[in-house]
Amino acid sequence: MTVAEQMLATHPSAAAPDAALVRCIEACAECAQACTACADACLAEDAVQQLTTCIRKNLDCAQLCETTTAVMSRRTGSNAETVRATLEACRVACASCAAECEQHAEMHEHCRVCAQACRRCEEACRQLLTTL
Amino acid sequence: MTVAEQMLATHPSAAAPDAALVRCIEACAECAQACTACADACLAEDAVQQLTTCIRKNLDCAQLCETTTAVMSRRTGSNAETVRATLEACRVACASCAAECEQHAEMHEHCRVCAQACRRCEEACRQLLTTL
Amino acid sequence: MTVAEQMLATHPSAAAPDAALVRCIEACAECAQACTACADACLAEDAVQQLTTCIRKNLDCAQLCETTTAVMSRRTGSNAETVRATLEACRVACASCAAECEQHAEMHEHCRVCAQACRRCEEACRQLLTTL
Amino acid sequence: MTVAEQMLATHPSAAAPDAALVRCIEACAECAQACTACADACLAEDAVQQLTTCIRKNLDCAQLCETTTAVMSRRTGSNAETVRATLEACRVACASCAAECEQHAEMHEHCRVCAQACRRCEEACRQLLTTL
């Protein structure tokens, strides 16, 4: 069991562990770090001038993924509309960042790895949205 | 001129300063701090048990407002769909948190002040969305 | 009274409002936004290649200022060593970012405005540290 | 290879992959999520009144761990003093939160799991500090 799974399993108001929720929390945390690192890797490239939109989308996506990790980790009370709108914003940010990184994936390995993390996170948010 | 206005005015790709954008950035930054402080003030109340949903909504709202402050402060390239979805998530989180805080506003002054900050931020996001 | 002052004044465990604390919270929130905006403005400059260290320091500083805004806004219980170490990290990040931005201040107005916000925040953290 | 390792390995300015750095980034990301979840789990306990200091320390620690994840993920340019002060603040926040959670570990499983994540993160920050 990962730490995120253990934290969900030990929450006082937790029902049975929700696989789609665990996947979403872990994909968001992973994607946040990947996007932060990709923004910085793009910044260190000689071709940084061609990567400024990528950096901007990486930074937006990183922050939305961080926020979504936290919002999805909270189970007390209920904040259903906020949860849904947050997942939707995260899904959109991941799709936008993935599409941009994919354009640079052949030139820059960090963009290739980051695009994959974004696609996984986009899909995890989409899947979780279908269950809400 | 506030610092946020000066930063927008000195951005290389900035057009004329956009009043709705300035208002949104400042309302989000203010609301993020208010919600963080209100969550903590609720935690210090004897009646904390009655305020757990309020704390949870405060924390969700604080994080969405922080993220929105940052996403709206970026003007490089374009990330239109992400900007829109982020504003929408922030607007929803503010509305949800305001409605909760308003229920405690007569008992707890911090909830009254926080609810006002949330309503201003909700409105600033809504206004900015109409211009995009 | 600003919202941050009102939130402190209405906190159940608040003593008399602490001017150094208010100044620190507000300087951190202002500096976080300025650094986020300056990183993005640098990214949009033709000379972005000469500004990569500035962007990196802006991003580090923005995040430390955001975190410090939140940590300083919490008054429940006590977390004295963490408060002190957070203020110290924020002070160091602001000094480092200010020194970098000052080198570009004559060329780029956003760096000039951001450097001033960093210096104010550095001083506000330093002042608050002397009172703890 | 984890995503964080891949991102480090593909960074243009990366030297050989640094095991202590990878461990620190991953421990910080894990601890941020655990602390966010533990704060929320404490909030849902009937005994929330006895857990308010724990919630506060969880929230402080979560935010420092998030920030440290990002600061450590950036390798462009150099920001040595900020890196060191950030690691130190994170180490202190983890130690403080771990000590608090350990007091509730027998009563609350989420505090036990969270305390372990905090201790791992404290140690990973301490180890990385010795190599800088």
Coordinates of C-alpha atoms in Angstrom, one line a residue:
Chain A
M1 CA 0.0 0.0 0.0
T2 CA 1.3 3.5 -0.8
V3 CA 1.1 6.2 1.8
A4 CA -1.8 7.9 -0.1
E5 CA -3.7 4.6 0.1
Q6 CA -2.9 4.2 3.8
M7 CA -4.0 7.7 4.5
L8 CA -7.4 7.1 2.8
A9 CA -7.8 3.8 4.5
T10 CA -7.3 5.3 7.9
H11 CA -9.6 8.3 7.5
P12 CA -12.4 8.2 10.1
S13 CA -15.1 9.0 7.5
A14 CA -13.6 6.7 4.8
A15 CA -15.8 4.1 3.1
A16 CA -14.0 1.3 1.2
P17 CA -10.9 2.6 -0.5
D18 CA -11.7 4.1 -3.8
A19 CA -9.3 3.1 -6.6
A20 CA -10.1 6.0 -8.9
L21 CA -9.5 8.4 -6.1
V22 CA -6.2 6.9 -5.1
R23 CA -5.1 6.9 -8.7
C24 CA -6.1 10.6 -9.1
I25 CA -4.3 11.7 -6.0
E26 CA -1.1 9.9 -7.0
A27 CA -1.2 11.0 -10.6
C28 CA -1.7 14.6 -9.5
A29 CA 1.2 14.6 -7.1
E30 CA 3.5 12.9 -9.7
C31 CA 2.4 15.4 -12.5
A32 CA 2.9 18.4 -10.2
Q33 CA 6.5 17.4 -9.7
A34 CA 7.1 16.5 -13.4
C35 CA 5.7 19.8 -14.6
T36 CA 7.8 21.8 -12.1
A37 CA 10.9 19.9 -13.2
C38 CA 10.0 20.2 -16.9
A39 CA 9.6 24.0 -16.6
D40 CA 13.1 24.2 -15.1
A41 CA 14.6 21.8 -17.6
C42 CA 13.1 23.9 -20.5
L43 CA 14.7 27.0 -18.8
A44 CA 18.1 25.4 -18.9
E45 CA 17.9 24.5 -22.7
D46 CA 19.8 26.6 -25.2
A47 CA 16.5 26.8 -27.1
V48 CA 14.6 28.3 -24.2
Q49 CA 13.2 31.0 -26.5
Q50 CA 11.2 28.3 -28.3
L51 CA 10.0 26.8 -25.0
T52 CA 8.4 29.8 -23.3
T53 CA 4.8 28.7 -23.9
C54 CA 5.8 25.2 -22.6
I55 CA 7.3 26.7 -19.4
R56 CA 4.2 28.8 -18.8
K57 CA 1.9 25.8 -19.3
N58 CA 4.1 23.6 -17.1
L59 CA 3.9 26.2 -14.3
D60 CA 0.1 26.5 -14.6
C61 CA -0.3 22.7 -14.7
A62 CA 2.1 22.2 -11.7
Q63 CA 0.1 24.5 -9.5
L64 CA -3.3 23.0 -10.5
C65 CA -2.0 19.5 -9.9
E66 CA -0.7 20.5 -6.4
T67 CA -4.0 22.0 -5.5
T68 CA -6.0 19.1 -6.9
T69 CA -3.8 16.6 -4.9
A70 CA -4.8 18.5 -1.7
V71 CA -8.4 19.0 -2.5
M72 CA -8.9 15.3 -3.4
S73 CA -7.1 14.3 -0.2
R74 CA -9.8 16.0 2.0
R75 CA -12.8 13.9 2.8
T76 CA -14.3 15.8 5.7
G77 CA -17.7 17.3 5.2
S78 CA -18.5 17.7 1.5
N79 CA -17.5 20.2 -1.1
A80 CA -18.9 18.5 -4.2
E81 CA -19.1 21.4 -6.7
T82 CA -15.6 22.6 -5.8
V83 CA -14.2 19.1 -6.1
R84 CA -15.8 18.7 -9.5
A85 CA -14.7 22.1 -10.8
T86 CA -11.2 21.5 -9.5
L87 CA -10.9 18.2 -11.2
E88 CA -12.2 19.7 -14.4
A89 CA -9.6 22.6 -14.2
C90 CA -6.8 20.1 -13.6
R91 CA -7.9 17.9 -16.5
V92 CA -7.9 20.9 -18.8
A93 CA -4.5 22.1 -17.6
C94 CA -3.0 18.6 -18.0
A95 CA -4.4 18.3 -21.6
S96 CA -3.1 21.7 -22.5
C97 CA 0.4 21.0 -21.1
A98 CA 0.5 17.5 -22.5
A99 CA -0.3 18.8 -26.0
E100 CA 2.5 21.4 -25.7
C101 CA 5.1 19.0 -24.3
E102 CA 4.3 16.5 -27.0
Q103 CA 5.4 19.0 -29.6
H104 CA 8.9 19.1 -28.0
A105 CA 9.1 15.4 -27.1
E106 CA 11.4 14.4 -29.9
M107 CA 13.9 17.1 -29.1
H108 CA 13.7 17.1 -25.3
E109 CA 13.4 13.9 -23.3
H110 CA 12.0 15.8 -20.2
C111 CA 9.1 17.0 -22.4
R112 CA 8.4 13.4 -23.4
V113 CA 8.4 12.2 -19.8
C114 CA 6.4 15.2 -18.6
A115 CA 3.8 14.7 -21.4
Q116 CA 3.2 11.1 -20.3
A117 CA 2.7 12.2 -16.7
C118 CA 0.2 14.9 -17.9
R119 CA -1.7 12.3 -20.0
R120 CA -1.9 9.9 -17.0
C121 CA -3.1 12.7 -14.8
E122 CA -5.6 14.0 -17.4
E123 CA -7.1 10.5 -17.6
A124 CA -7.1 10.0 -13.9
C125 CA -9.1 13.2 -13.4
R126 CA -11.4 12.3 -16.3
Q127 CA -12.1 8.8 -14.8
L128 CA -12.7 10.2 -11.3
L129 CA -15.1 12.8 -12.7
T130 CA -17.2 10.0 -14.3
T131 CA -17.7 8.4 -10.8
L132 CA -18.9 11.6 -9.0
Chain B
M1 CA -0.6 51.9 -8.2
T2 CA -0.4 48.6 -6.3
V3 CA 2.4 46.2 -6.9
A4 CA 0.2 43.8 -8.9
E5 CA -0.8 46.7 -11.2
Q6 CA 2.9 47.7 -11.6
M7 CA 3.8 44.2 -12.4
L8 CA 1.1 44.0 -15.1
A9 CA 2.0 47.4 -16.5
T10 CA 5.7 46.5 -16.9
H11 CA 5.1 43.1 -18.5
P12 CA 6.7 43.0 -22.0
S13 CA 3.7 41.5 -23.7
A14 CA 1.2 43.6 -21.7
A15 CA -1.5 45.6 -23.5
A16 CA -3.3 48.4 -21.7
P17 CA -3.7 47.5 -18.0
D18 CA -6.9 45.4 -17.6
A19 CA -8.9 46.6 -14.6
A20 CA -10.9 43.3 -14.3
L21 CA -7.7 41.3 -14.3
V22 CA -6.0 43.5 -11.6
R23 CA -9.1 43.2 -9.5
C24 CA -9.2 39.4 -9.8
I25 CA -5.5 39.0 -9.0
E26 CA -5.9 41.2 -5.9
A27 CA -9.1 39.6 -4.8
C28 CA -7.7 36.1 -5.1
A29 CA -4.6 37.0 -3.1
E30 CA -6.7 38.6 -0.4
C31 CA -9.2 35.7 -0.3
A32 CA -6.4 33.1 -0.1
Q33 CA -5.0 34.7 3.1
A34 CA -8.5 35.3 4.6
C35 CA -9.5 31.6 4.1
T36 CA -6.2 30.3 5.5
A37 CA -6.7 32.6 8.6
C38 CA -10.4 31.7 8.9
A39 CA -9.6 27.9 8.9
D40 CA -7.1 28.5 11.7
A41 CA -9.5 30.8 13.6
C42 CA -12.3 28.1 13.4
L43 CA -9.8 25.6 14.7
A44 CA -9.2 27.7 17.8
E45 CA -12.9 28.0 18.6
D46 CA -14.4 26.0 21.4
A47 CA -17.1 25.1 18.9
V48 CA -14.6 23.6 16.4
Q49 CA -16.8 20.5 16.1
Q50 CA -19.5 22.6 14.5
L51 CA -17.0 24.2 12.2
T52 CA -15.3 21.3 10.5
T53 CA -17.1 21.7 7.2
C54 CA -16.2 25.4 7.3
I55 CA -12.5 24.6 7.9
R56 CA -12.5 22.1 5.0
K57 CA -14.1 24.6 2.6
N58 CA -11.7 27.4 3.8
L59 CA -8.7 25.2 3.0
D60 CA -10.0 24.2 -0.4
C61 CA -10.8 27.8 -1.2
A62 CA -7.5 29.1 0.0
Q63 CA -5.6 26.8 -2.2
L64 CA -7.7 27.5 -5.3
C65 CA -7.3 31.3 -4.7
E66 CA -3.5 30.9 -4.4
T67 CA -3.3 29.0 -7.6
T68 CA -5.6 31.4 -9.4
T69 CA -3.5 34.4 -8.2
A70 CA -0.5 32.8 -9.9
V71 CA -2.2 31.6 -13.1
M72 CA -3.8 35.0 -13.7
S73 CA -0.4 36.7 -13.1
R74 CA 1.1 34.9 -16.1
R75 CA 0.7 36.6 -19.5
T76 CA 3.3 34.7 -21.6
G77 CA 2.1 32.6 -24.4
S78 CA -1.5 31.7 -24.0
N79 CA -3.3 29.1 -22.0
A80 CA -6.9 30.2 -22.5
E81 CA -8.8 27.0 -21.6
T82 CA -6.8 26.5 -18.5
V83 CA -7.3 30.1 -17.5
R84 CA -11.0 29.8 -17.9
A85 CA -11.4 26.5 -16.1
T86 CA -9.2 27.8 -13.2
L87 CA -11.3 31.0 -12.9
E88 CA -14.4 28.8 -12.9
A89 CA -13.1 26.5 -10.2
C90 CA -12.0 29.5 -8.1
R91 CA -15.5 31.1 -8.5
V92 CA -17.2 27.9 -7.4
A93 CA -14.9 27.4 -4.4
C94 CA -15.4 31.0 -3.3
A95 CA -19.2 30.7 -3.6
S96 CA -19.2 27.4 -1.6
C97 CA -16.9 28.8 1.1
A98 CA -18.9 32.1 1.4
A99 CA -22.2 30.3 1.8
E100 CA -20.7 28.2 4.6
C101 CA -19.0 31.1 6.4
E102 CA -22.2 33.2 6.2
Q103 CA -23.9 30.6 8.3
H104 CA -21.4 31.3 11.1
A105 CA -21.0 35.0 10.5
E106 CA -23.2 36.1 13.4
M107 CA -21.3 33.9 15.9
H108 CA -17.8 34.4 14.5
E109 CA -16.5 37.7 13.2
H110 CA -13.7 35.9 11.3
C111 CA -16.3 34.0 9.3
R112 CA -18.1 37.3 8.6
V113 CA -14.9 39.0 7.3
C114 CA -13.9 35.8 5.3
A115 CA -17.3 35.5 3.7
Q116 CA -17.0 39.1 2.4
A117 CA -13.6 38.3 1.0
C118 CA -15.0 35.2 -0.7
R119 CA -17.9 37.1 -2.2
R120 CA -15.6 39.8 -3.6
C121 CA -13.4 37.1 -5.1
E122 CA -16.3 35.2 -6.5
E123 CA -17.5 38.4 -8.2
A124 CA -14.1 39.3 -9.5
C125 CA -13.7 35.8 -11.1
R126 CA -17.2 36.0 -12.5
Q127 CA -16.5 39.5 -14.0
L128 CA -13.2 38.4 -15.5
L129 CA -14.8 35.3 -17.0
T130 CA -17.3 37.5 -18.9
T131 CA -14.5 39.5 -20.6
L132 CA -12.6 36.4 -21.8
Chain C
M1 CA -8.1 48.0 8.3
T2 CA -6.9 45.5 5.7
V3 CA -8.4 42.1 5.5
A4 CA -5.3 40.5 7.0
E5 CA -5.5 42.9 10.0
Q6 CA -9.2 42.1 10.4
M7 CA -8.5 38.3 10.3
L8 CA -5.8 38.7 13.0
A9 CA -8.0 40.9 15.1
T10 CA -10.9 38.5 15.1
H11 CA -8.9 35.3 15.8
P12 CA -10.1 33.7 19.1
S13 CA -6.7 33.3 20.5
A14 CA -5.4 36.7 19.3
A15 CA -3.7 39.0 21.7
A16 CA -3.4 42.7 20.7
P17 CA -2.8 43.0 16.9
D18 CA 0.9 42.7 16.2
A19 CA 2.1 45.3 13.7
A20 CA 5.2 43.3 12.7
L21 CA 3.2 40.2 12.0
V22 CA 0.6 42.1 9.9
R23 CA 3.4 43.7 7.9
C24 CA 5.1 40.4 7.3
I25 CA 1.9 38.6 6.1
E26 CA 1.1 41.4 3.7
A27 CA 4.7 41.8 2.5
C28 CA 4.9 38.0 1.8
A29 CA 1.6 37.9 -0.1
E30 CA 2.6 40.9 -2.2
C31 CA 6.1 39.5 -2.9
A32 CA 4.7 36.1 -3.9
Q33 CA 2.6 37.7 -6.6
A34 CA 5.4 40.0 -7.7
C35 CA 7.8 37.1 -8.1
T36 CA 5.3 35.0 -10.0
A37 CA 4.7 37.9 -12.3
C38 CA 8.4 38.8 -12.7
A39 CA 9.3 35.2 -13.6
D40 CA 6.6 35.3 -16.3
A41 CA 7.7 38.8 -17.5
C42 CA 11.3 37.6 -17.8
L43 CA 10.1 34.7 -19.8
A44 CA 8.5 37.0 -22.3
E45 CA 11.6 39.1 -22.8
D46 CA 13.7 38.7 -25.9
A47 CA 16.7 38.4 -23.6
V48 CA 15.2 35.4 -21.7
Q49 CA 18.5 33.5 -22.1
Q50 CA 20.1 36.1 -19.8
L51 CA 17.3 35.9 -17.3
T52 CA 17.1 32.2 -16.5
T53 CA 18.7 32.5 -13.1
C54 CA 16.4 35.3 -12.3
I55 CA 13.3 33.2 -13.3
R56 CA 14.5 30.4 -11.1
K57 CA 15.1 32.6 -8.1
N58 CA 11.7 34.3 -8.7
L59 CA 10.0 30.9 -8.7
D60 CA 11.7 29.7 -5.5
C61 CA 11.0 33.1 -3.8
A62 CA 7.3 33.1 -4.9
Q63 CA 6.7 29.7 -3.4
L64 CA 8.5 30.5 -0.1
C65 CA 6.5 33.7 0.2
E66 CA 3.2 31.9 -0.4
T67 CA 4.1 29.3 2.2
T68 CA 5.2 32.0 4.7
T69 CA 2.0 34.0 4.2
A70 CA 0.1 30.9 5.2
V71 CA 2.3 29.7 8.1
M72 CA 2.3 33.3 9.6
S73 CA -1.5 33.4 9.3
R74 CA -1.9 30.5 11.6
R75 CA -2.1 31.3 15.4
T76 CA -3.6 28.0 16.8
G77 CA -1.4 26.0 19.1
S78 CA 2.2 26.8 18.7
N79 CA 4.8 25.8 16.1
A80 CA 7.6 28.1 17.2
E81 CA 10.7 26.4 15.6
T82 CA 8.9 25.9 12.3
V83 CA 7.7 29.5 12.3
R84 CA 11.3 30.7 12.9
A85 CA 12.9 28.4 10.2
T86 CA 10.2 29.4 7.7
L87 CA 10.7 33.1 8.2
E88 CA 14.5 32.6 7.9
A89 CA 14.1 30.6 4.6
C90 CA 11.8 33.3 3.3
R91 CA 14.2 36.1 4.3
V92 CA 17.1 34.3 2.5
A93 CA 15.0 33.6 -0.6
C94 CA 13.9 37.3 -0.8
A95 CA 17.5 38.5 -0.4
S96 CA 18.7 36.2 -3.1
C97 CA 15.9 37.1 -5.5
A98 CA 16.3 40.8 -4.8
A99 CA 20.0 40.8 -5.5
E100 CA 19.4 39.0 -8.8
C101 CA 16.5 41.3 -9.9
E102 CA 18.6 44.4 -8.9
Q103 CA 21.1 43.4 -11.6
H104 CA 18.4 43.6 -14.3
A105 CA 16.5 46.6 -12.8
E106 CA 17.9 49.2 -15.2
M107 CA 17.0 47.0 -18.2
H108 CA 13.7 45.6 -17.0
E109 CA 11.1 47.6 -15.0
H110 CA 9.5 44.4 -13.7
C111 CA 12.7 43.4 -12.1
R112 CA 13.0 46.8 -10.5
V113 CA 9.5 46.6 -9.0
C114 CA 10.0 43.0 -8.0
A115 CA 13.4 43.7 -6.3
Q116 CA 11.7 46.4 -4.2
A117 CA 8.9 44.0 -3.1
C118 CA 11.6 41.4 -2.2
R119 CA 13.5 43.9 -0.2
R120 CA 10.4 44.9 1.7
C121 CA 9.6 41.3 2.4
E122 CA 13.1 40.5 3.4
E123 CA 13.0 43.4 5.9
A124 CA 9.6 42.4 7.2
C125 CA 10.7 38.8 7.9
R126 CA 13.9 40.1 9.6
Q127 CA 11.9 42.5 11.8
L128 CA 9.5 39.8 12.8
L129 CA 12.3 37.4 13.6
T130 CA 13.8 39.9 16.1
T131 CA 10.5 39.9 18.0
L132 CA 10.1 36.1 18.3
Chain D
M1 CA 12.8 4.6 -12.6
T2 CA 10.3 6.9 -11.0
V3 CA 9.1 10.0 -12.8
A4 CA 11.1 12.2 -10.4
E5 CA 14.3 10.2 -11.3
Q6 CA 13.5 10.4 -15.0
M7 CA 13.0 14.2 -14.8
L8 CA 16.3 14.6 -13.0
A9 CA 18.1 12.3 -15.5
T10 CA 16.8 14.2 -18.5
H11 CA 17.6 17.7 -17.2
P12 CA 20.0 19.5 -19.5
S13 CA 22.3 20.6 -16.7
A14 CA 22.1 17.4 -14.8
A15 CA 25.2 15.6 -13.6
A16 CA 24.9 12.0 -12.6
P17 CA 21.6 11.3 -10.8
D18 CA 21.9 12.2 -7.1
A19 CA 20.3 9.5 -4.9
A20 CA 20.0 11.8 -1.9
L21 CA 18.2 14.4 -4.0
V22 CA 15.8 11.9 -5.6
R23 CA 15.0 10.5 -2.1
C24 CA 14.4 14.0 -0.8
I25 CA 12.1 15.1 -3.6
E26 CA 10.0 11.9 -3.3
A27 CA 9.9 12.0 0.5
C28 CA 8.7 15.6 0.4
A29 CA 6.0 14.9 -2.1
E30 CA 4.8 11.9 -0.1
C31 CA 4.9 13.8 3.2
A32 CA 3.0 16.8 1.8
Q33 CA 0.1 14.6 0.8
A34 CA 0.2 12.6 4.1
C35 CA 0.1 15.8 6.2
T36 CA -2.8 17.3 4.1
A37 CA -4.7 14.0 4.6
C38 CA -3.8 13.7 8.3
A39 CA -5.0 17.3 9.0
D40 CA -8.3 16.4 7.3
A41 CA -8.6 13.0 9.1
C42 CA -8.0 14.7 12.5
L43 CA -10.7 17.2 11.6
A44 CA -13.2 14.3 11.1
E45 CA -12.4 12.7 14.5
D46 CA -14.9 13.1 17.4
A47 CA -11.8 14.2 19.4
V48 CA -11.0 17.0 17.1
Q49 CA -10.7 19.4 20.1
Q50 CA -7.7 17.4 21.2
L51 CA -6.1 17.5 17.8
T52 CA -6.1 21.2 16.9
T53 CA -2.3 21.6 17.4
C54 CA -1.8 18.4 15.3
I55 CA -3.9 19.9 12.5
R56 CA -2.0 23.2 12.6
K57 CA 1.4 21.4 12.5
N58 CA 0.1 19.1 9.7
L59 CA -0.9 22.2 7.6
D60 CA 2.4 24.0 8.2
C61 CA 4.3 20.8 7.3
A62 CA 2.3 20.1 4.2
Q63 CA 3.0 23.5 2.8
L64 CA 6.7 23.4 3.5
C65 CA 7.0 19.9 2.0
E66 CA 5.2 21.1 -1.2
T67 CA 7.5 24.1 -1.5
T68 CA 10.6 22.0 -0.8
T69 CA 9.5 19.4 -3.5
A70 CA 9.4 22.3 -6.0
V71 CA 12.6 24.1 -4.9
M72 CA 14.6 20.8 -4.9
S73 CA 13.2 20.0 -8.4
R74 CA 14.8 23.1 -9.9
R75 CA 18.5 22.8 -11.1
T76 CA 18.8 25.8 -13.3
G77 CA 21.3 28.5 -12.2
S78 CA 22.0 28.2 -8.6
N79 CA 20.2 29.3 -5.4
A80 CA 22.4 27.6 -2.8
E81 CA 21.5 29.6 0.3
T82 CA 17.8 29.4 -0.4
V83 CA 18.0 25.7 -1.1
R84 CA 19.8 25.1 2.2
A85 CA 17.4 27.3 4.3
T86 CA 14.4 25.7 2.6
L87 CA 15.7 22.2 3.4
E88 CA 16.3 23.3 7.0
A89 CA 12.8 24.7 7.4
C90 CA 11.3 21.5 5.9
R91 CA 13.4 19.4 8.3
V92 CA 12.2 21.4 11.3
A93 CA 8.6 21.3 10.2
C94 CA 8.7 17.5 9.7
A95 CA 10.4 17.0 13.1
S96 CA 7.7 19.1 14.8
C97 CA 4.8 17.5 13.0
A98 CA 6.2 14.0 13.6
A99 CA 6.6 14.6 17.3
E100 CA 3.0 15.7 17.5
C101 CA 1.6 12.9 15.4
E102 CA 3.5 10.3 17.4
Q103 CA 1.6 11.4 20.5
H104 CA -1.7 10.4 18.8
A105 CA -0.3 7.4 17.0
E106 CA -1.8 4.8 19.3
M107 CA -5.3 6.4 19.1
H108 CA -5.3 7.3 15.4
E109 CA -3.8 5.2 12.6
H110 CA -3.6 8.2 10.3
C111 CA -1.3 10.0 12.8
R112 CA 0.9 6.9 12.9
V113 CA 1.2 6.7 9.1
C114 CA 1.7 10.4 8.9
A115 CA 4.4 10.4 11.6
Q116 CA 6.4 7.8 9.7
A117 CA 6.2 9.9 6.5
C118 CA 7.4 12.9 8.4
R119 CA 10.3 11.0 9.9
R120 CA 11.4 9.8 6.5
C121 CA 11.2 13.3 5.1
E122 CA 13.0 14.8 8.0
E123 CA 15.8 12.2 7.5
A124 CA 15.9 12.8 3.7
C125 CA 16.3 16.6 4.2
R126 CA 18.9 16.0 6.9
Q127 CA 20.9 13.7 4.6
L128 CA 20.7 16.0 1.6
L129 CA 21.9 18.9 3.8
T130 CA 25.0 17.0 4.7
T131 CA 25.9 16.6 1.0
L132 CA 25.5 20.3 0.1

